[in-house]
XYZ file of C-alpha atoms in Angstrom:
735
model
C -0.016 0.243 -0.220
C 2.680 2.601 -0.564
C 0.772 4.270 -3.243
C -1.648 5.698 -0.330
C 1.187 7.240 2.088
C 1.765 10.358 0.131
C -2.054 11.208 -0.063
C -1.684 10.146 4.240
C 0.462 13.189 4.859
C -1.350 15.768 2.777
C -2.325 18.643 5.189
C 0.029 17.873 8.007
C 1.821 20.804 9.583
C 5.611 20.165 10.284
C 5.095 18.863 13.739
C 2.230 16.887 13.146
C 4.400 15.158 10.172
C 7.276 14.669 12.226
C 5.050 12.924 14.948
C 3.412 10.761 12.495
C 6.327 9.565 10.248
C 8.783 8.933 13.197
C 10.989 5.832 12.673
C 10.342 2.971 15.642
C 11.054 4.481 18.799
C 9.389 5.571 21.892
C 7.698 8.835 21.394
C 6.340 11.575 23.997
C 3.600 13.618 21.451
C 2.956 16.638 23.984
C -0.465 17.451 22.161
C -2.038 20.860 23.139
C -6.008 21.999 23.094
C -7.173 22.143 19.447
C -3.800 20.729 17.750
C -5.167 17.945 16.281
C -3.931 14.899 18.239
C -6.734 12.476 17.273
C -5.429 12.982 13.531
C -2.193 12.551 14.116
C -2.548 9.448 16.428
C -5.107 7.969 13.716
C -2.517 9.023 10.756
C 0.425 7.310 12.775
C -1.430 4.034 12.712
C -2.065 4.284 9.102
C 1.460 5.170 8.370
C 2.875 2.198 10.247
C 0.312 0.012 8.094
C 0.810 1.697 4.625
C 4.742 1.936 5.115
C 4.817 -2.005 6.208
C 6.167 -1.473 9.651
C 3.085 -3.176 11.099
C 0.553 -5.120 10.285
C -3.020 -4.154 11.364
C -3.192 -7.293 14.276
C 0.303 -5.794 15.461
C -0.890 -2.479 16.491
C -2.362 -1.919 20.002
C -4.221 1.325 20.514
C -5.692 2.699 23.635
C -8.207 5.370 24.046
C -10.265 6.238 27.178
C -13.788 6.479 25.786
C -15.687 4.347 23.526
C -16.742 7.227 21.396
C -12.876 7.840 20.714
C -12.423 4.287 20.010
C -14.952 4.268 17.290
C -13.702 7.870 15.536
C -10.506 6.112 15.199
C -11.710 2.960 13.594
C -14.113 5.367 11.274
C -11.078 7.466 10.107
C -8.718 4.557 9.716
C -10.932 2.743 7.264
C -11.633 5.848 5.466
C -7.759 6.308 5.107
C -6.910 2.678 4.253
C -8.703 -0.322 2.415
C -8.421 -2.494 5.464
C -10.882 -4.498 7.747
C -10.310 -2.570 11.229
C -13.001 -5.024 12.803
C -10.151 -7.202 14.458
C -7.880 -4.393 15.287
C -6.856 -3.983 19.154
C -8.182 -0.204 19.369
C -10.151 0.443 22.414
C -10.622 1.527 26.210
C -8.636 0.279 28.805
C -11.371 -1.629 30.054
C -12.303 -2.839 26.854
C -9.071 -4.349 25.717
C -8.925 -5.742 29.061
C -12.177 -7.705 28.440
C -11.080 -9.028 25.090
C -7.848 -10.328 26.449
C -9.490 -11.667 29.615
C -12.265 -13.391 27.608
C -9.513 -14.881 25.221
C -7.623 -16.314 28.216
C -10.478 -17.072 30.812
C -9.117 -20.432 32.085
C -5.385 -18.617 32.767
C -7.219 -15.460 34.502
C -9.001 -18.313 36.800
C -13.016 -17.096 35.257
C -15.238 -18.820 33.856
C -15.963 -18.513 30.167
C -19.249 -16.536 30.517
C -18.171 -14.312 33.325
C -20.486 -10.942 33.578
C -19.497 -7.531 33.992
C -20.799 -5.484 36.888
C -21.026 -1.669 36.378
C -21.225 0.907 39.201
C -24.545 0.349 40.181
C -24.403 -3.649 39.907
C -21.303 -3.650 42.168
C -22.844 -1.494 44.708
C -25.635 -3.678 44.938
C -23.380 -6.515 45.312
C -21.212 -4.847 47.957
C -24.665 -4.229 49.870
C -25.801 -7.968 49.588
C -22.386 -9.071 51.232
C -22.470 -6.491 54.030
C -26.114 -7.876 54.694
C -25.140 -11.380 54.407
C -22.485 -10.823 57.203
C -24.436 -8.691 59.212
C -22.334 -5.890 58.876
C -23.488 -2.629 59.939
C -23.821 -0.534 57.018
C -24.130 3.076 58.727
C -20.414 2.286 60.233
C -19.369 0.710 56.765
C -21.251 2.464 54.140
C -21.705 0.473 51.041
C -21.005 3.731 48.681
C -17.680 4.086 50.864
C -16.608 0.681 50.836
C -17.109 0.524 46.752
C -14.626 3.564 46.912
C -12.024 2.117 48.786
C -12.280 -1.317 46.879
C -11.729 0.383 43.448
C -9.144 2.818 45.087
C -7.113 -0.346 45.883
C -7.638 -2.038 42.608
C -6.339 1.407 40.751
C -3.306 0.863 42.589
C -2.853 -3.062 42.050
C -2.985 -3.818 45.403
C -5.083 -7.080 46.550
C -6.666 -6.908 50.118
C -3.825 -8.969 51.212
C -0.976 -6.351 50.520
C -2.696 -3.587 52.187
C -1.640 -2.603 55.483
C -4.014 -2.263 58.353
C -3.632 0.329 61.176
C -6.619 -0.234 63.477
C -9.572 -2.364 63.931
C -11.538 0.022 61.340
C -9.305 -0.357 58.561
C -8.478 -4.018 59.373
C -12.650 -4.631 58.984
C -12.622 -2.725 55.949
C -10.088 -5.145 54.392
C -11.542 -7.905 55.376
C -14.579 -6.830 53.214
C -12.738 -6.238 50.609
C -11.315 -9.552 50.750
C -14.980 -10.965 51.409
C -16.334 -9.231 48.292
C -13.673 -10.808 45.951
C -14.653 -13.826 47.304
C -18.322 -13.415 46.537
C -17.451 -11.882 43.317
C -15.374 -14.843 42.366
C -18.191 -17.715 43.368
C -20.749 -15.927 41.313
C -18.558 -15.350 38.376
C -18.465 -11.482 37.841
C -15.879 -8.778 37.790
C -16.311 -4.955 38.290
C -14.643 -2.602 36.017
C -11.372 -2.083 38.410
C -11.076 -5.961 38.181
C -10.664 -6.238 34.373
C -7.359 -4.116 34.677
C -6.093 -5.868 37.418
C -6.986 -9.076 36.655
C -5.033 -8.740 33.232
C -2.499 -7.047 34.692
C -1.872 -10.495 37.298
C -2.546 -12.576 34.178
C 0.197 -11.077 32.268
C 2.820 -10.717 35.260
C 2.626 -14.164 36.421
C 2.296 -16.044 32.848
C 5.346 -15.406 31.244
C 4.438 -17.171 28.110
C 1.505 -15.185 27.400
C 2.954 -11.846 28.252
C 5.841 -12.737 25.539
C 3.516 -13.685 22.789
C 1.666 -10.250 23.428
C 4.666 -8.498 23.598
C 5.843 -10.036 20.338
C 2.592 -9.238 18.920
C 1.939 -6.150 19.679
C 5.185 -4.196 18.380
C 3.493 -0.441 18.485
C 1.670 0.569 21.244
C -0.253 3.814 20.758
C -1.964 5.689 23.901
C -4.216 8.629 23.584
C -4.871 11.129 26.595
C -1.884 9.636 28.320
C -2.328 12.508 30.959
C -5.191 10.883 32.499
C -3.758 7.436 33.130
C -3.672 6.085 36.416
C -0.899 4.273 38.171
C -1.788 0.519 37.080
C -2.821 1.522 33.441
C 0.388 3.049 33.141
C 2.061 0.011 34.550
C 0.180 -2.607 32.197
C 1.435 -0.333 29.291
C 4.822 -0.751 30.577
C 4.147 -4.519 30.962
C 3.377 -4.996 27.277
C 6.002 -2.925 26.093
C 8.412 -4.758 28.112
C 9.493 -6.766 24.769
C 10.584 -3.951 22.751
C 7.666 -2.706 21.837
C 7.410 0.984 20.716
C 5.343 3.248 23.283
C 3.529 6.362 21.319
C 2.139 8.604 23.630
C -0.264 11.658 23.049
C -1.469 14.009 25.654
C -1.461 17.125 27.404
C -0.163 17.625 30.885
C -1.957 21.278 30.694
C -5.081 19.220 30.676
C -5.148 16.554 33.523
C -8.122 17.422 35.433
C -8.866 14.060 36.347
C -6.922 13.594 39.994
C -10.088 12.776 41.808
C -10.377 9.788 39.680
C -7.009 8.669 39.928
C -5.311 10.216 37.109
C -1.636 10.837 37.386
C -0.162 13.416 35.599
C 3.387 12.564 36.387
C 2.685 9.304 34.254
C 4.129 11.070 31.024
C 7.098 12.749 32.936
C 7.760 9.282 34.120
C 7.379 8.193 30.409
C 9.964 10.835 29.172
C 12.191 9.232 31.518
C 11.956 5.452 32.100
C 11.657 5.196 28.414
C 14.367 7.726 27.580
C 12.418 9.835 25.065
C 15.107 12.488 23.802
C 12.908 14.109 21.374
C 9.619 15.289 22.773
C 7.392 16.589 19.775
C 5.134 19.404 20.742
C 1.951 20.124 18.579
C 1.611 23.845 19.648
C -0.583 25.227 16.340
C -3.844 25.461 17.431
C -6.713 25.000 15.213
C -9.834 25.943 17.190
C -9.322 29.547 18.958
C -8.362 32.909 17.839
C -4.952 34.238 19.353
C -6.293 36.159 22.324
C -7.994 33.400 23.300
C -4.594 31.429 23.284
C -2.776 34.027 24.649
C -4.878 34.014 27.553
C -4.739 30.099 28.108
C -0.666 30.628 27.793
C -0.401 33.331 30.457
C -2.420 31.268 33.029
C -0.708 28.202 32.664
C 2.725 29.181 32.599
C 2.105 30.050 36.466
C 2.410 26.013 36.749
C 5.537 24.706 37.704
C 5.763 21.013 37.141
C 4.860 21.278 33.391
C 6.451 19.942 30.506
C 6.178 23.175 28.407
C 4.363 24.282 25.109
C 3.049 27.114 24.063
C -0.200 27.770 21.910
C -0.293 29.863 18.870
C -2.792 30.052 15.785
C -2.492 31.733 12.325
C -5.990 32.321 12.566
C -5.539 36.043 13.862
C -5.847 37.376 17.309
C -9.804 37.698 16.864
C -11.599 39.698 19.547
C -10.662 40.658 22.655
C -11.800 38.763 25.883
C -14.774 40.074 27.809
C -14.964 40.764 31.437
C -17.854 41.613 33.602
C -17.912 42.344 37.238
C -21.721 41.761 39.030
C -23.087 43.484 42.094
C -24.551 39.536 42.877
C -24.599 36.161 41.166
C -28.514 37.003 40.246
C -27.134 39.846 38.550
C -23.916 37.575 36.694
C -27.023 35.475 35.440
C -29.120 38.331 34.333
C -26.268 39.761 32.413
C -25.258 36.337 30.791
C -28.807 35.950 29.643
C -29.102 39.280 28.387
C -25.973 38.645 26.461
C -27.084 35.599 24.973
C -30.261 37.021 23.686
C -27.923 39.998 22.194
C -25.518 37.046 20.473
C -28.846 35.138 19.268
C -30.065 38.337 17.578
C -26.673 38.631 16.023
C -26.936 35.146 14.516
C -25.325 33.085 16.967
C -26.783 30.114 17.264
C -27.605 29.362 20.977
C -26.204 25.716 20.358
C -22.783 27.646 20.342
C -23.017 29.163 23.524
C -21.802 27.266 26.288
C -21.990 28.073 29.880
C -19.170 26.868 32.117
C -19.034 26.484 36.000
C -16.806 25.190 38.528
C -19.369 23.309 40.380
C -22.623 21.820 39.597
C -24.357 23.765 42.434
C -23.771 27.119 40.490
C -26.147 25.981 37.531
C -29.264 26.625 40.014
C -28.960 30.755 39.497
C -28.050 30.429 35.875
C -31.027 27.932 35.079
C -33.158 30.144 36.714
C -32.183 33.206 34.820
C -32.425 31.340 31.438
C -35.950 30.003 32.376
C -37.291 33.265 33.282
C -36.351 34.396 29.987
C -37.897 31.826 28.104
C -34.469 30.576 26.590
C -34.560 26.986 26.022
C -30.965 25.200 27.487
C -29.471 21.778 27.961
C -27.473 20.514 30.792
C -24.716 18.442 29.600
C -23.319 15.689 31.035
C -25.697 16.198 33.958
C -29.139 16.493 35.401
C -30.849 20.164 36.043
C -30.546 21.222 39.429
C -34.475 20.357 40.315
C -33.788 17.079 38.667
C -30.482 15.926 40.996
C -31.342 13.202 43.305
C -30.403 15.153 46.207
C -32.524 17.906 45.556
C -35.511 15.353 44.955
C -35.155 13.624 48.160
C -35.382 17.295 49.885
C -38.192 18.263 48.021
C -39.847 15.139 49.122
C -39.488 16.015 52.384
C -40.474 19.407 52.494
C -43.698 18.149 50.052
C -44.320 15.809 53.255
C -44.566 18.915 55.646
C -46.752 20.808 53.448
C -49.119 17.383 52.546
C -48.583 14.343 54.614
C -50.881 12.514 52.234
C -48.372 13.022 49.330
C -47.963 9.031 48.403
C -44.877 9.823 46.008
C -43.150 11.767 48.306
C -43.656 9.336 50.851
C -42.378 6.688 48.967
C -39.237 8.161 47.732
C -37.976 9.005 51.140
C -39.745 6.624 53.609
C -36.807 4.277 53.678
C -34.100 7.158 52.421
C -31.773 7.749 54.266
C -31.882 3.632 55.434
C -34.008 3.474 58.236
C -34.808 -0.347 58.394
C -37.914 -0.515 56.882
C -38.122 -3.108 54.105
C -39.732 -3.702 50.767
C -42.429 -6.440 52.704
C -43.313 -3.583 55.354
C -44.363 -1.150 52.516
C -46.474 -3.611 50.439
C -48.242 -4.407 53.909
C -48.787 -0.341 54.404
C -49.740 -0.193 50.635
C -52.102 -3.314 50.614
C -54.043 -1.516 53.147
C -53.792 1.846 52.252
C -55.692 0.650 49.002
C -58.092 -1.369 51.018
C -58.837 1.766 53.344
C -58.760 3.788 50.416
C -56.473 6.583 51.955
C -52.557 7.422 52.031
C -49.972 5.537 52.441
C -49.297 7.908 55.652
C -52.797 7.776 56.942
C -52.355 3.947 56.889
C -49.710 3.670 59.380
C -51.903 3.699 62.268
C -53.831 0.882 61.621
C -50.641 -1.435 60.874
C -49.603 -4.056 63.578
C -46.239 -5.441 64.339
C -43.140 -4.408 63.521
C -43.683 -2.909 60.345
C -45.793 -0.374 62.381
C -43.193 0.600 64.490
C -40.725 1.543 62.114
C -43.357 3.218 59.820
C -44.432 5.175 63.091
C -41.069 6.175 63.699
C -41.070 7.820 60.256
C -44.410 9.388 60.756
C -43.230 11.210 63.766
C -40.317 12.289 62.005
C -42.492 13.949 59.400
C -44.508 15.724 62.404
C -41.283 16.614 64.217
C -40.411 18.475 61.095
C -43.517 20.333 60.390
C -43.779 21.239 64.150
C -40.127 22.555 64.522
C -40.568 24.412 60.995
C -44.347 26.167 61.393
C -42.377 29.554 62.407
C -39.417 29.779 60.533
C -38.945 31.603 57.523
C -38.463 29.474 53.978
C -35.019 29.013 54.039
C -34.482 28.116 57.760
C -37.227 25.504 56.894
C -35.296 23.721 54.030
C -32.041 24.071 56.450
C -33.986 22.348 59.052
C -35.371 20.059 57.147
C -31.889 18.821 55.503
C -30.519 18.191 58.971
C -33.284 16.543 60.938
C -34.038 14.495 57.810
C -30.403 13.048 57.716
C -30.002 14.049 54.171
C -26.699 16.214 54.988
C -25.401 13.442 57.185
C -26.034 10.609 54.572
C -24.134 12.570 51.779
C -21.303 13.864 54.485
C -20.529 10.531 54.789
C -20.152 9.333 51.012
C -16.361 9.535 49.639
C -17.922 12.003 46.627
C -20.793 13.662 48.364
C -18.909 16.900 48.572
C -21.261 17.832 45.239
C -24.588 16.872 46.258
C -23.705 18.331 49.680
C -23.166 21.757 47.797
C -26.509 20.878 45.784
C -28.432 20.862 49.089
C -26.959 23.968 50.780
C -27.950 25.874 46.916
C -31.473 24.890 47.499
C -31.487 27.067 50.647
C -29.789 29.874 48.454
C -32.718 28.811 45.559
C -35.735 29.365 48.826
C -33.837 32.780 49.977
C -33.603 33.714 46.365
C -37.559 32.933 45.495
C -38.545 34.759 48.774
C -36.767 38.049 47.477
C -38.344 37.415 44.437
C -41.803 37.615 45.670
C -41.172 40.540 48.069
C -40.400 42.465 44.694
C -43.513 41.504 43.127
C -46.696 43.638 43.641
C -48.885 40.676 43.810
C -46.870 39.235 46.661
C -49.549 40.229 49.528
C -52.090 38.057 47.040
C -50.029 35.253 46.897
C -49.280 34.952 50.367
C -53.201 34.826 50.818
C -53.558 32.106 48.581
C -50.806 29.950 49.769
C -47.700 29.402 52.232
C -44.161 30.074 51.402
C -43.576 26.609 51.129
C -46.277 25.478 48.714
C -45.187 28.488 46.586
C -41.466 27.643 46.261
C -42.901 24.174 45.767
C -44.978 24.920 42.776
C -42.010 26.790 41.739
C -39.520 24.224 41.868
C -42.034 21.999 40.135
C -42.383 24.538 37.229
C -38.921 24.699 36.980
C -37.985 21.023 36.685
C -40.868 20.258 34.347
C -40.393 22.416 31.484
C -37.743 24.399 29.651
C -35.062 21.246 28.955
C -34.155 21.415 25.458
C -34.724 18.274 23.021
C -31.947 16.966 21.573
C -32.377 19.169 18.373
C -33.430 22.255 19.933
C -31.336 25.206 19.449
C -30.545 25.455 23.286
C -27.517 27.140 25.225
C -25.409 24.836 26.895
C -24.625 24.404 30.464
C -22.076 22.402 32.113
C -19.173 22.150 34.419
C -15.625 22.443 33.162
C -14.838 19.182 33.400
C -17.914 17.935 31.303
C -16.832 20.358 28.928
C -13.401 19.105 28.175
C -13.117 17.739 24.561
C -15.830 20.123 23.315
C -15.695 23.593 21.575
C -18.159 26.283 20.721
C -18.011 29.481 19.237
C -18.898 31.525 22.298
C -18.340 30.385 26.098
C -18.898 31.990 29.187
C -17.225 31.329 32.258
C -18.799 32.270 35.611
C -18.225 32.441 39.260
C -14.501 33.466 38.880
C -14.000 34.219 42.595
C -11.517 33.058 44.812
C -12.806 30.083 46.918
C -15.123 28.903 43.748
C -13.018 28.981 40.803
C -10.027 28.154 42.246
C -12.244 26.354 44.385
C -11.418 26.811 48.384
C -10.499 23.060 48.905
C -7.658 23.284 46.254
C -5.820 25.980 47.782
C -4.278 23.656 50.836
C -1.508 22.229 48.763
C 0.360 23.436 45.643
C -0.778 20.561 43.478
C -4.447 21.226 44.176
C -4.420 24.696 42.969
C -2.166 23.723 39.781
C -4.747 21.169 38.797
C -7.697 24.230 39.254
C -5.116 25.892 37.048
C -5.389 23.332 34.481
C -9.100 23.199 34.694
C -9.007 27.216 34.038
C -6.625 26.638 30.705
C -9.242 23.381 29.761
C -12.395 26.126 30.265
C -10.498 29.021 28.286
C -9.647 26.657 25.434
C -13.063 25.651 24.769
C -13.867 28.813 23.050
C -13.142 29.305 19.361
C -14.356 32.887 18.492
C -15.423 34.932 21.857
C -15.010 34.435 25.295
C -16.700 35.809 28.482
C -15.176 36.014 31.875
C -17.381 37.167 34.869
C -17.924 37.043 38.452
C -19.643 38.578 41.242
C -18.889 40.868 44.498
C -21.465 38.918 45.998
C -22.646 35.380 45.869
C -25.232 33.636 47.983
C -23.827 30.469 49.085
C -25.234 28.108 52.132
C -28.100 30.507 52.175
C -25.964 33.315 52.960
C -24.255 36.311 51.024
C -20.789 35.994 50.654
C -18.185 38.922 49.786
C -15.618 37.596 46.898
C -12.433 38.355 45.549
C -11.636 38.095 42.108
C -10.327 34.631 41.015
C -6.352 35.108 40.683
C -6.336 33.884 37.362
C -7.921 37.236 36.370
C -4.728 38.556 37.220
C -2.841 36.384 35.651
C -4.202 37.486 32.037
C -2.300 40.623 30.191
C -4.652 43.424 30.784
C -4.091 43.960 27.134
C -6.108 40.839 25.986
C -8.999 41.793 28.370
C -12.073 44.456 27.639
C -13.939 45.255 30.756
C -17.370 45.632 30.063
C -17.700 46.911 33.856
C -15.054 49.347 35.506
C -12.552 47.484 36.950
C -12.386 47.135 40.837
C -15.156 49.221 41.473
C -14.243 50.565 45.054
C -17.414 52.760 45.517
C -19.421 49.572 45.916
C -21.664 50.503 48.862
C -22.832 46.428 50.117
C -26.108 46.395 52.018
C -25.750 43.059 53.682
C -29.366 41.225 54.017
C -29.834 38.776 56.656
C -30.157 35.062 56.192
C -33.050 34.871 57.828
C -35.255 36.654 60.531
C -33.871 34.888 63.700
C -30.318 33.857 62.626
C -27.210 34.393 64.165
C -24.726 36.365 62.319
C -21.966 35.015 60.602
C -18.602 36.602 61.236
C -17.023 35.233 57.717
C -20.488 35.813 55.691
C -21.819 38.884 57.006
C -25.724 39.656 57.015
C -26.408 42.009 60.026
C -26.116 46.267 59.875
C -22.628 47.278 61.280
C -20.433 50.076 61.354
C -19.054 50.623 58.081
C -22.353 50.125 55.858
C -21.699 53.725 55.115
C -17.978 55.091 53.953
C -16.192 55.859 57.603
C -13.173 58.227 58.518
C -10.944 56.018 56.278
C -13.088 55.842 52.857
C -13.576 52.027 53.600
C -16.810 49.930 53.026
C -17.992 46.607 53.417
C -17.742 44.970 49.980
C -14.939 47.022 49.308
C -11.189 46.049 48.156
C -8.635 46.801 49.907
C -4.693 46.122 50.261
C -2.333 45.375 53.155
C 1.433 45.857 53.202
C 1.638 42.154 54.121
C -1.265 40.404 53.261
C -1.891 41.816 49.765
C -5.416 42.547 48.455
C -8.704 41.552 49.931
C -12.100 42.499 50.347
C -13.919 43.941 53.560
C -16.473 41.375 54.581
C -17.223 42.310 58.055
C -16.852 45.528 60.740
C -17.682 46.192 64.165
C -16.979 48.894 66.826
C -16.198 52.173 66.240
C -13.627 55.268 66.949
C -10.299 53.285 68.265
C -11.940 50.063 69.046
C -13.303 49.625 64.946
C -11.853 46.729 63.423
C -12.561 45.131 60.255
C -12.809 41.722 58.651
C -11.109 41.002 55.700
C -10.753 38.179 53.204
C -7.493 38.247 51.669
C -8.039 34.706 49.666
C -4.904 32.738 49.936
C -3.986 34.513 52.914
C -6.996 33.824 54.656
C -9.684 35.595 56.807
C -8.164 38.224 59.379
C -9.640 40.849 61.860
C -7.453 43.914 61.717
C -8.003 46.913 63.847
C -8.455 50.198 61.798
C -6.239 51.971 64.518
C -3.151 50.108 63.621
C -3.500 48.248 60.261
C -2.788 50.305 57.198
C -5.494 49.559 54.799
C -5.685 51.447 51.821
C -8.080 51.030 48.650
C -7.010 48.988 46.160
């Protein structure tokens, strides 16, 4: 097939050409965002085959998604007249499954072993705990699932993990028991696919040598996302002299929470003695100003292999920056801007709203809903459709109406309280016979079923009585605590997002009351229904409408993590505030901050033509107003690239803190009571104002107390933390 070779190379830039036509050797290709890495990877495979350096069955290519694998196979079929059906191109899990199917006897598995997905694995763990009479409150199924998978991804069986106390010892016993159960039932989970495959090749020298000699070229996409076990698996297969061709971008490594090790790329360079790292820096996606901003941000990371994106498409438009008074104002501004873009001919589907955490979507969704703009939440559920929110709303619905059978069925045993399926079946039969609600039928039950269900009914009564005189936001807060929802998600290893969403529900309630109070007909509404009933109706309406269909021209909403691999003509990055983006948890260690910066780099490079950056001076979090500093990432972008749509650092802003609820105590970190700096004092300082300190740098005044010589202020200095400073001593000047 040599005649096909020149056509394969048409249109490649010099760096792409150098990567594709490398002689047989280990290679590391640093492929920047939008630099054509998929084309390079696929063309490399086609080049190897067309020049007879490898046959289709002598190549192993690893991707991270089935979609990427299918795209690679489709492109190969278009490039070469070959049958790609039998080629080893797929995900780590898919390739390991194929290996184990072929050698199930050597792997110690039944021929028709089944694969457990995440939900199936969790169910298996629950069955195990029940069979061993283990307290699932102490050893929670989901936390145990995370523990088991984390050990497997490190290549560690239960016998290889050290126990340091009774709890860890028991957890390892459960890990071992889980493995025995899976072996008995002939099933494997996702993590087991890779670990079992690695162990098979490690201990079976003949089999290992067979695959080492077969696969002379190993190509790996998204190398920065590999974990330690995946890297060891690749090294093992390459141990017979195969050439590894690793393609990735360490600046886009954003999955450390899933076990990804950005250091694997540097290890590949060192351990395989790669002398010539090829950098794909020409970008075919974004205009120059966008790329210059991305380069300026990411260069602040110390531990990177280094590259600099560029384009010949021109500088394009400046990056637009907006500073809003509040998160609600920020969302309204974004909506108005999208309307203007739509009038100018931009498709709404080419407008993406990115945010750091899922909880931020609620305010944006509300603004889009009110404006009648269709939208779609990519890679996730809309706010009021999320599991934890629906659970919380179900409890609130039962407070308003205990005869709501749908809400009752949803949370009667969530969080788990020992109410079994048989008890619920008896209750449903009785309710049907008596033609009454499930709640009303509880009093007519007898025996053990009656006792456990009566306890739940008493909980609802306690919630109703305890919240009867509370403002709506505090009702929500009260229910989240008393229901056990907060405690349940707090004990989940990955429950932080759900907790943030629950806290955002409090903010939703507070904002709802504020909006209702602004309406002229609020008195009439209050006469017709309670605040709780009105809020529940509002939540149902927002959950039930405006979710765009697949073919609709709709605004795209997503977290930055979900946006990786996507691109849009117009991108809004919202919530650029210290503690939010970068996230406050990341600021505790350098590695965490560097990953946040990589996340910002990914967000910026999603934009093709126009990029908007926005932040708010105040944001309601957990039902409280918080004063914010602009994100450090804004400061890392050269001012020449930015066009401020609002005056930068407006120091004449006078904050008017609002109470969280009428009877809530003041929070020193999040002021909401009248204080001495509502108006300018003799030093020209105000709450909400940016100030500069000689030692701590720039911060924002968030609280104040006292007067005269006793006056002091609390200032949020971002990475330097929160500080109380006496005005008679501290030298604070407007920033």
